[in-house]
XYZ file of C-alpha atoms in Angstrom:
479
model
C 0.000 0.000 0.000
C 2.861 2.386 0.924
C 4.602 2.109 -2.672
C 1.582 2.571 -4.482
C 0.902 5.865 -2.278
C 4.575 6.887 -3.246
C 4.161 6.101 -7.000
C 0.727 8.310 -6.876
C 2.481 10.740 -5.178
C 4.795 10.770 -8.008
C 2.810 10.657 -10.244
C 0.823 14.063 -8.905
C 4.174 15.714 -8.528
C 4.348 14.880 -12.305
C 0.917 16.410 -13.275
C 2.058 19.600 -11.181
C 4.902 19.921 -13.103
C 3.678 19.437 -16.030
C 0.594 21.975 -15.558
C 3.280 24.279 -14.286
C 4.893 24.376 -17.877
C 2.184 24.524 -19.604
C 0.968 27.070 -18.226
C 4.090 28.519 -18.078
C 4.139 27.765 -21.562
C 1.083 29.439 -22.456
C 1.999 32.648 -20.686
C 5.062 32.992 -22.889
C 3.491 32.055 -26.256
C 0.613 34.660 -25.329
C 3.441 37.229 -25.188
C 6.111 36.698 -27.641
C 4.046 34.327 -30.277
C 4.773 37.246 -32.736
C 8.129 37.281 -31.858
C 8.701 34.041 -32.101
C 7.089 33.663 -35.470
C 9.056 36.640 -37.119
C 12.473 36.261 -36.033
C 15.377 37.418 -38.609
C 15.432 34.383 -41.122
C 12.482 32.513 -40.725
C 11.725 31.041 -44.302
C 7.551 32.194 -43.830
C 8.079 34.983 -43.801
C 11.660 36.684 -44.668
C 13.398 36.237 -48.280
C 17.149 36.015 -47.106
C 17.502 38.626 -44.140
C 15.014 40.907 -45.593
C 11.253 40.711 -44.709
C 8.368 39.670 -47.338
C 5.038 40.301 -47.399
C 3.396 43.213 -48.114
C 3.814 46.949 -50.080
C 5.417 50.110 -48.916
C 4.719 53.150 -49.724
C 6.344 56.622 -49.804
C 4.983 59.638 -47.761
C 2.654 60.568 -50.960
C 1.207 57.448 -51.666
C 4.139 56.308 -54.177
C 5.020 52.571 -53.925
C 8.296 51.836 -53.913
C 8.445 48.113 -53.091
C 6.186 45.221 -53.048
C 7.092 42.051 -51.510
C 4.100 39.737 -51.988
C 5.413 38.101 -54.999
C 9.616 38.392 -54.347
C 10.905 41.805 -54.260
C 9.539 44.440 -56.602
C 11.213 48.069 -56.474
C 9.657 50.935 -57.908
C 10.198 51.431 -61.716
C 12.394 54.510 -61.234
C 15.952 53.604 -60.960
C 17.047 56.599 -59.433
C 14.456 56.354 -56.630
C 15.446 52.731 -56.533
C 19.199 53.433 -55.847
C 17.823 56.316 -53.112
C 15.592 53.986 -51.477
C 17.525 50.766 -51.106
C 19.595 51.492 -48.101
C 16.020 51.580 -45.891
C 14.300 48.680 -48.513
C 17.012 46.129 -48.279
C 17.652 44.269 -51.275
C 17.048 40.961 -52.575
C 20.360 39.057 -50.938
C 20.747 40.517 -47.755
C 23.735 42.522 -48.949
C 21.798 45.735 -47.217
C 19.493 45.057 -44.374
C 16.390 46.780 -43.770
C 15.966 46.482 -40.114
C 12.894 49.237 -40.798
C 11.027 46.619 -42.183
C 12.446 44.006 -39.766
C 11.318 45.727 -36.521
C 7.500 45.764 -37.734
C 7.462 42.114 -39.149
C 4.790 41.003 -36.253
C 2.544 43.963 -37.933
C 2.947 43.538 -41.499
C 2.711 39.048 -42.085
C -0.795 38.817 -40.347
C 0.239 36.723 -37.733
C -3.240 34.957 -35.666
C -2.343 33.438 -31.987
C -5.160 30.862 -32.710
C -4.735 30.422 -36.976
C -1.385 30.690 -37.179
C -0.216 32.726 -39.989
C -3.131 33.980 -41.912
C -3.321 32.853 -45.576
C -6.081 35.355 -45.695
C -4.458 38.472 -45.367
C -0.957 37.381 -45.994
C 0.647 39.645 -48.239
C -2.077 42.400 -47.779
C -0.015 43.844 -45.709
C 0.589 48.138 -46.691
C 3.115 50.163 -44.803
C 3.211 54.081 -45.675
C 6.882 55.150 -44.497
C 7.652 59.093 -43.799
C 10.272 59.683 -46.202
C 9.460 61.246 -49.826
C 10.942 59.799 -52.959
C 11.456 62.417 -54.446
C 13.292 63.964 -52.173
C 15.134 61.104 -51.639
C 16.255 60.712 -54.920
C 16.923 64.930 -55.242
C 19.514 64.507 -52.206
C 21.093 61.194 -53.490
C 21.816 62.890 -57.133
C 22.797 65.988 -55.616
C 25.315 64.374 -53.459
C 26.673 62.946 -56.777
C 30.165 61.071 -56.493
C 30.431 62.307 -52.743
C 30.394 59.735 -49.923
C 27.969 60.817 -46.774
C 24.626 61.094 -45.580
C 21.435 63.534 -46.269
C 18.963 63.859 -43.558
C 15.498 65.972 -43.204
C 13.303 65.938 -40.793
C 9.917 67.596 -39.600
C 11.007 68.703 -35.932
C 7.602 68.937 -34.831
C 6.155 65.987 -35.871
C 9.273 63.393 -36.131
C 8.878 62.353 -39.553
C 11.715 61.903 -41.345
C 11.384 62.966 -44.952
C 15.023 61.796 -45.740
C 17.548 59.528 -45.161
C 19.844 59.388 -47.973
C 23.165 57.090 -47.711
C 25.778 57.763 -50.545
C 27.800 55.315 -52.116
C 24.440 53.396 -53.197
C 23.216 50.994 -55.754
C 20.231 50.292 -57.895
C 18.970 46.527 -56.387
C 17.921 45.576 -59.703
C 21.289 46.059 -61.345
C 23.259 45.266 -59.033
C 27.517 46.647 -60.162
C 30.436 44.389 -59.742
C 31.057 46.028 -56.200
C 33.501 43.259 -55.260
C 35.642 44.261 -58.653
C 35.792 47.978 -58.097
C 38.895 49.534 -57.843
C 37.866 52.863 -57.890
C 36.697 53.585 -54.402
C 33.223 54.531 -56.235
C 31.614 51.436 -53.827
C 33.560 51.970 -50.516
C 31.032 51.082 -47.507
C 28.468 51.037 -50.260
C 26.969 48.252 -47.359
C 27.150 50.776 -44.506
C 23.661 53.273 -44.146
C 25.594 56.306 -43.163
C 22.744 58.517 -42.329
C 22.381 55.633 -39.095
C 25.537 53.901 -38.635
C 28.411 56.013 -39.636
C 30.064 58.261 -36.843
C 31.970 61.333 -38.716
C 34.146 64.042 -36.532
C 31.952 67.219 -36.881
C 34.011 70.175 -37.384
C 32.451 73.213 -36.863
C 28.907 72.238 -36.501
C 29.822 70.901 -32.704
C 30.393 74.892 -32.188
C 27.030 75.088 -31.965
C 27.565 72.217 -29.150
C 29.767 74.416 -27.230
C 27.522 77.187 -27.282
C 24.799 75.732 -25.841
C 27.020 74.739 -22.957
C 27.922 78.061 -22.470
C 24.811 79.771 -22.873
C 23.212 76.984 -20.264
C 25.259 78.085 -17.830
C 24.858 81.727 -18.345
C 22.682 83.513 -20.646
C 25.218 86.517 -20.633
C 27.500 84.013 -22.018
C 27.281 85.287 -26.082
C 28.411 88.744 -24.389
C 31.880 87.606 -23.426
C 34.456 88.014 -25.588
C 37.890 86.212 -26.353
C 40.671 87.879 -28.501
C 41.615 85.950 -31.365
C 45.490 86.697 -32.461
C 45.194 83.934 -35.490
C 46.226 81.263 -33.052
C 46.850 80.550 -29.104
C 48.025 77.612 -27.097
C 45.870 76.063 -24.451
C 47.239 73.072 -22.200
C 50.510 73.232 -24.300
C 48.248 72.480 -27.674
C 48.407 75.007 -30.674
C 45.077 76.316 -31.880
C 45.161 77.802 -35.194
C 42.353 79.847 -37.120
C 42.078 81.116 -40.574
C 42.944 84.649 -39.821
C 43.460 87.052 -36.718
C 40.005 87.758 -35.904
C 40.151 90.187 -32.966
C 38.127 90.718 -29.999
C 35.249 89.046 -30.770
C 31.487 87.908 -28.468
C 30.224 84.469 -29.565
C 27.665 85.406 -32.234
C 30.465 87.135 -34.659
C 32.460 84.167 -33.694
C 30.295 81.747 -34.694
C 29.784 83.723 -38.196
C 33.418 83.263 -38.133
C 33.982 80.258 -36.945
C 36.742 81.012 -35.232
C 38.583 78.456 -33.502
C 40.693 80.286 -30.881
C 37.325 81.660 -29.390
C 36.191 78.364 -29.424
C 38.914 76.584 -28.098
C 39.312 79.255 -25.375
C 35.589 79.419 -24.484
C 35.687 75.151 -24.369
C 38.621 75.216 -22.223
C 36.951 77.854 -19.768
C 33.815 75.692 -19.454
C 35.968 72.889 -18.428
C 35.423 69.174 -19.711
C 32.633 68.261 -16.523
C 30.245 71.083 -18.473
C 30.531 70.426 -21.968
C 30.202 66.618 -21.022
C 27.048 67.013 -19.479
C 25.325 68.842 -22.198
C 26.357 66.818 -24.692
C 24.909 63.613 -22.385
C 21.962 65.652 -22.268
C 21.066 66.190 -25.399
C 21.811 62.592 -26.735
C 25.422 63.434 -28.397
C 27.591 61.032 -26.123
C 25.027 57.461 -26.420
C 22.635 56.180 -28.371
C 19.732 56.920 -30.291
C 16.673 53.908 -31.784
C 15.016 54.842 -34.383
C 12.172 52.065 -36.328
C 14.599 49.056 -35.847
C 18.063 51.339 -36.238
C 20.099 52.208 -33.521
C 22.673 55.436 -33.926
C 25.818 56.067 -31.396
C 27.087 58.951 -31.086
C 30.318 59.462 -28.805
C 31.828 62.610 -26.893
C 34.115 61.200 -24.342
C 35.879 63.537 -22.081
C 36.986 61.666 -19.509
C 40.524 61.237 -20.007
C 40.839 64.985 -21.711
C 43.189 67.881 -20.588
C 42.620 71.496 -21.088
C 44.176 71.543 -24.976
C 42.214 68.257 -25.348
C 38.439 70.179 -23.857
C 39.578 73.091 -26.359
C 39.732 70.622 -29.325
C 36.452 68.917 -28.277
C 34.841 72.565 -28.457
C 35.854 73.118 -31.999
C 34.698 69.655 -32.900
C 38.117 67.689 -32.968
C 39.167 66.029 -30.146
C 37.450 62.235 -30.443
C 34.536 63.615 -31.078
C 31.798 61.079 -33.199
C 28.403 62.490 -33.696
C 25.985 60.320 -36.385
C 23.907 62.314 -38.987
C 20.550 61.555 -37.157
C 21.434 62.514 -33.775
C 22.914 65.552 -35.004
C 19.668 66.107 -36.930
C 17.809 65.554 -34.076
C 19.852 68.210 -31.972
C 18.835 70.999 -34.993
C 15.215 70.851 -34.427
C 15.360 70.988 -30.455
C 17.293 74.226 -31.265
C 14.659 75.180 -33.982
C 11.524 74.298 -31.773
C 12.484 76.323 -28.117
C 14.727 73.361 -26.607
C 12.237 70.356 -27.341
C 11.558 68.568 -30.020
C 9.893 65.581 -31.648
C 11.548 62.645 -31.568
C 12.374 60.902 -35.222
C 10.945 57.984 -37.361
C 10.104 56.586 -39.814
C 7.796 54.220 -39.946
C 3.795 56.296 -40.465
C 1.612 53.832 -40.787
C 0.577 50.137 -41.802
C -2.324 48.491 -42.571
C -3.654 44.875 -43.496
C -6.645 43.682 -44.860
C -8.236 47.276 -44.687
C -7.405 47.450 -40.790
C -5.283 49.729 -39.178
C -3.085 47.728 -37.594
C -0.030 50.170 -36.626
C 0.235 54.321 -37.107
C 2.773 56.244 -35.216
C 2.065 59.168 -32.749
C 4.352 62.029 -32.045
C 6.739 61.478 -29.242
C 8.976 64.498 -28.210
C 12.714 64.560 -25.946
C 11.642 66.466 -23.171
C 12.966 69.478 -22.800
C 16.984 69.346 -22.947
C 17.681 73.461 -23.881
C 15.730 76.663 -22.304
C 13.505 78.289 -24.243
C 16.425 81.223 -24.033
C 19.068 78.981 -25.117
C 17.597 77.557 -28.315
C 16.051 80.997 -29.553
C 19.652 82.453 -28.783
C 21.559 79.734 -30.901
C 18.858 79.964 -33.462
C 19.445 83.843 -33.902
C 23.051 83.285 -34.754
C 22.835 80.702 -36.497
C 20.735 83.494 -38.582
C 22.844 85.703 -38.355
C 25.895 83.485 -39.973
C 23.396 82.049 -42.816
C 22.585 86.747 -43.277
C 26.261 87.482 -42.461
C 28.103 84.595 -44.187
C 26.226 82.113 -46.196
C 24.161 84.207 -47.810
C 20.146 84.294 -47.430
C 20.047 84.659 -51.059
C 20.470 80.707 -52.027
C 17.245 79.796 -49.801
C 14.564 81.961 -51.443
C 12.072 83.266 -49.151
C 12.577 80.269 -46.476
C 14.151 81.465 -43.202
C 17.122 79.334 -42.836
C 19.286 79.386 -39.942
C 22.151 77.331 -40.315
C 26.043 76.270 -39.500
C 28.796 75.182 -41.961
C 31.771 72.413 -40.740
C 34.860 71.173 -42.012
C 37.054 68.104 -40.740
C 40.210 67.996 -41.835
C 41.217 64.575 -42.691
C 45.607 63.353 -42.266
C 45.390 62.747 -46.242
C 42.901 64.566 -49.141
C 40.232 66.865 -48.938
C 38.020 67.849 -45.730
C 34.908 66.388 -44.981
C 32.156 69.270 -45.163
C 29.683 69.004 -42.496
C 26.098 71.944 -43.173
C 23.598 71.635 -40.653
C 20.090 74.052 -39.729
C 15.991 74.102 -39.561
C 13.840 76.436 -41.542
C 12.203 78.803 -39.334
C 9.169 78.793 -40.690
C 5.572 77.629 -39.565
C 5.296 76.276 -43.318
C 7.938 74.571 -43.426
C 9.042 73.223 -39.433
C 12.357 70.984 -41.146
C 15.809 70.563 -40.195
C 18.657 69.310 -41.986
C 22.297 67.817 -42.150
C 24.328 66.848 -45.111
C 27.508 65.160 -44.056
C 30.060 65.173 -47.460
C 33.239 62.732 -47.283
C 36.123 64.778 -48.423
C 33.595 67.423 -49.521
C 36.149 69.764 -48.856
C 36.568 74.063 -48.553
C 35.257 75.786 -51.321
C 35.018 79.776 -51.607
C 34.731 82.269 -48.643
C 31.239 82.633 -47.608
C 29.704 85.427 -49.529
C 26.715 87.542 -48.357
C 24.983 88.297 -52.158
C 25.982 86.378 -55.596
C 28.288 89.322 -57.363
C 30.081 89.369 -54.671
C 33.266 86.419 -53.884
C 36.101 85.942 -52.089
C 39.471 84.492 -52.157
C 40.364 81.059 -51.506
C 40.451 79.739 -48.403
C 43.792 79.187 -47.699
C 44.281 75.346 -45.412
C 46.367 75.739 -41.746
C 48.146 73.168 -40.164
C 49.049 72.578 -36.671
C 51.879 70.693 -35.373
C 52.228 66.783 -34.322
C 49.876 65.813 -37.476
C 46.604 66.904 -35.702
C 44.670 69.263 -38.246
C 42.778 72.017 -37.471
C 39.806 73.192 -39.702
C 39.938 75.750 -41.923
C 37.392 78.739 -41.967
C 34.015 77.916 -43.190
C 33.269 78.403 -46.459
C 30.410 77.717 -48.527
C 30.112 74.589 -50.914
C 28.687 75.002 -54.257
C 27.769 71.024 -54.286
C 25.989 72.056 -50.484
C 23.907 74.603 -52.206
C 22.910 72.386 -54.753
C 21.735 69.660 -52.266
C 19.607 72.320 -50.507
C 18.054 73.646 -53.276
C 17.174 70.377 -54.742
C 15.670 69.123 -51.230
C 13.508 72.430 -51.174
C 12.248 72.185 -54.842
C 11.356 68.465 -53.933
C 9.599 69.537 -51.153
């Protein structure tokens, strides 16, 4: 009698167990079916690494990929070779984690039916960007390497994300062949995933540390002799600018201010604003995820200074970056990025995206102030006359690279009601073209390059770039 009490004992221990997991079971499934179901390379429902299944569509309706029946792009090459970087294409050569992060949305997965041959394929996702514009920044970047991006800083959407080197997915080159350098990183979405030193642009970094800590801040002044030393490191700028307050040095770009005013702040306050506004971390965006790095830890003095003219080891992506212009452009706040609008299956709303913003990471008197120079150089410098009747407000950069030509960073928001859209075009070796000009009869010399000692460069005034204006006025007659 005793052993058959222990073997039903058992045996209830057993059933406990086993309802336990189940259940368990159950719980889990509830939860991550979708999940489960869609994960990267499941043959139902991915071609390669790239998800199948349904049509997407640009901002105005255009379709410019349908993967019900393999992968059809859209029947303009040039929007197919602008697009492809957020598509994917058909071998997994370029990923499109876009698509990727809303599989569970667009294949029409049931917890009880399974996968529904009902609605498979059915599936429609409107994304924010615009082909056209897309395909206007990509040509105008021609032969240059970098990134476009445009975004609506009240909303989030993202109108553009161009990557350059690209290819057209249904002609695909002999990448592996090239000797040229035409295809280098042609793989790599730069606009997301490619960290560039910013040059000049970070100024505007700097000055927002400043001005945080005092508002009187753009009324002190530094003397610029063409060059000082700071910790024992030589800072060198294109000319001897004089005594100047921080909105005719940022028209200026001058670096001694710069450096001086960095230095002065000290490496604990510039690190904190750039943690703040999302410049040293991370940044996910619709299935992408963007670092950005501004480490200034192990920095000295000269080492703060070269971090405040955008040296240093400073990394900044093209999105977060972007993302930094409209919480200037909108008071210190502003909405957060993405991409992804809206998808639908079998005539059901199944996903749309709401407005999220950052919080609020500059004062109101901060962002207006940076926004009114930034004016002020576009006026002074840049001339208003290239952007029509929009209200630009805007930055130039250069990086000086060891070997070649300067990478050209331009960066600003439209201040206008109309038209609430920041930008950034980063241009590999886009190098210094003329002096900024203020009207079109009027040009200037050269620029002429300067060097600094122990093979760290220093960048050369800011100039305007005939191949920048182009991208911006193509953008704006997309738009």
């Amino acid at each position: 009698m005793k052993k058959v009490s222990r073997r039903a004992l058992f045996a209830l221990a057993l059933a406990v167990v086993l309802a336990v997991g189940t259940l368990a079971f159950c719980v889990k499934y509830a939860a991550n079916a979708e999940k489960w179901v869609t994960f990267s390379g499941s043959p139902h429902v991915y071609t390669g690494t790239n998800l199948t299944g349904g049509k997407i569509y640009d901002r105005s309706g255009v379709r410019i990929l349908n993967t019900t029946d393999g992968r059809v792009y859209s029947t303009d090459e040039a929007v197919r070779e602008a697009t492809v970087h957020l598509l994917g294409d058909r071998y997994g050569y370029i990923s499109a984690p876009l698509l990727g992060n809303f599989a569970e949305q667009m294949i029409g997965y049931d917890k009880i039916t399974g996968l529904n041959e009902a609605s498979k394929g059915t599936a429609s996702a409107r994304l924010t960007i615009s082909a056209e514009v897309q395909k206007a920044a990509l040509q105008a970047l021609g032969s240059y390497h970098g990134a476009v991006g445009v975004y609506n800083y009240k909303t989030g959407e993202i109108l553009c994300a161009v990557t350059s080197p690209s290819y057209d997915p249904d002609n695909i080159p002999d990448i592996a062949g090239d000797e040229t350098g035409t295809y280098d990183g042609v793989y790599l979405n730069r606009f997301f995933d490619a960290a560039y030193t910013p040059g000049s642009i970070f100024k505007l970094v700097t000055s927002a540390a400043a001005l945080e800590k005092s508002a009187s801040a753009q009324a002190g002044t530094h003397t610029c002799a063409g060059k000082t030393i700071i910790g024992g490191q030589e800072i060198v700028c294109m000319s001897s600018h004089g005594t100047l307050a921080m909105p005719e040095a940022l028209a200026h770009s001058c670096n001694v201010y710069y450096g001086e005013l960095a230095a002065s702040l000290g490496k604990d306050t510039l690190q904190a604003v750039c943690d703040k506004l999302g410049l040293n971390g991370t940044l996910t965006c619709d299935g992408y995820t963007a670092r950005s790095t501004v480490d200034l830890s192990d920095a000295d003095d000269g080492s703060v200074a070269w971090a405040g003219i955008g040296q240093y080891t400073d990394q900044i992506t093209a999105i977060q970056f972007l993302r930094f212009m409209g919480v200037i452009a909108n008071g210190g706040e502003a909405a957060e990025p993405y991409l992804m609008q809206k998808i639908s299956r079998a005539g059901q709303t199944v996903y749309e995206a709401k407005t999220k913003t950052t919080g609020r990471l500059l004062s109101e008197e901060t962002a207006k102030t940076l926004g009114d120079m930034m004016r002020g150089a576009v006026v002074n410098q840049y001339g208003a006359w290239q952007f029509g009747s929009l209200t630009v407000c805007a930055k130039s950069g250069t990086a000086e690279r060891e070997n070649g030509p300067a990478d050209a960073m331009f960066a600003g928001f439209v201040q206008d009601e109309a038209y609430p859209l920041a930008f950034v075009v980063f241009a590999e070796r886009g190098g210094s073209a003329r002096q900024p000009h203020p009207s079109p009869q009027r040009s200037l010399p050269r620029a002429r390059p300067c060097w600094i000692p122990r093979t760290r460069t220093v960048e050369r005034l800011d100039s305007r770039q005939t191949r920048k204006a182009v991208v911006r006025r193509q953008i704006h007659a997309a738009t």
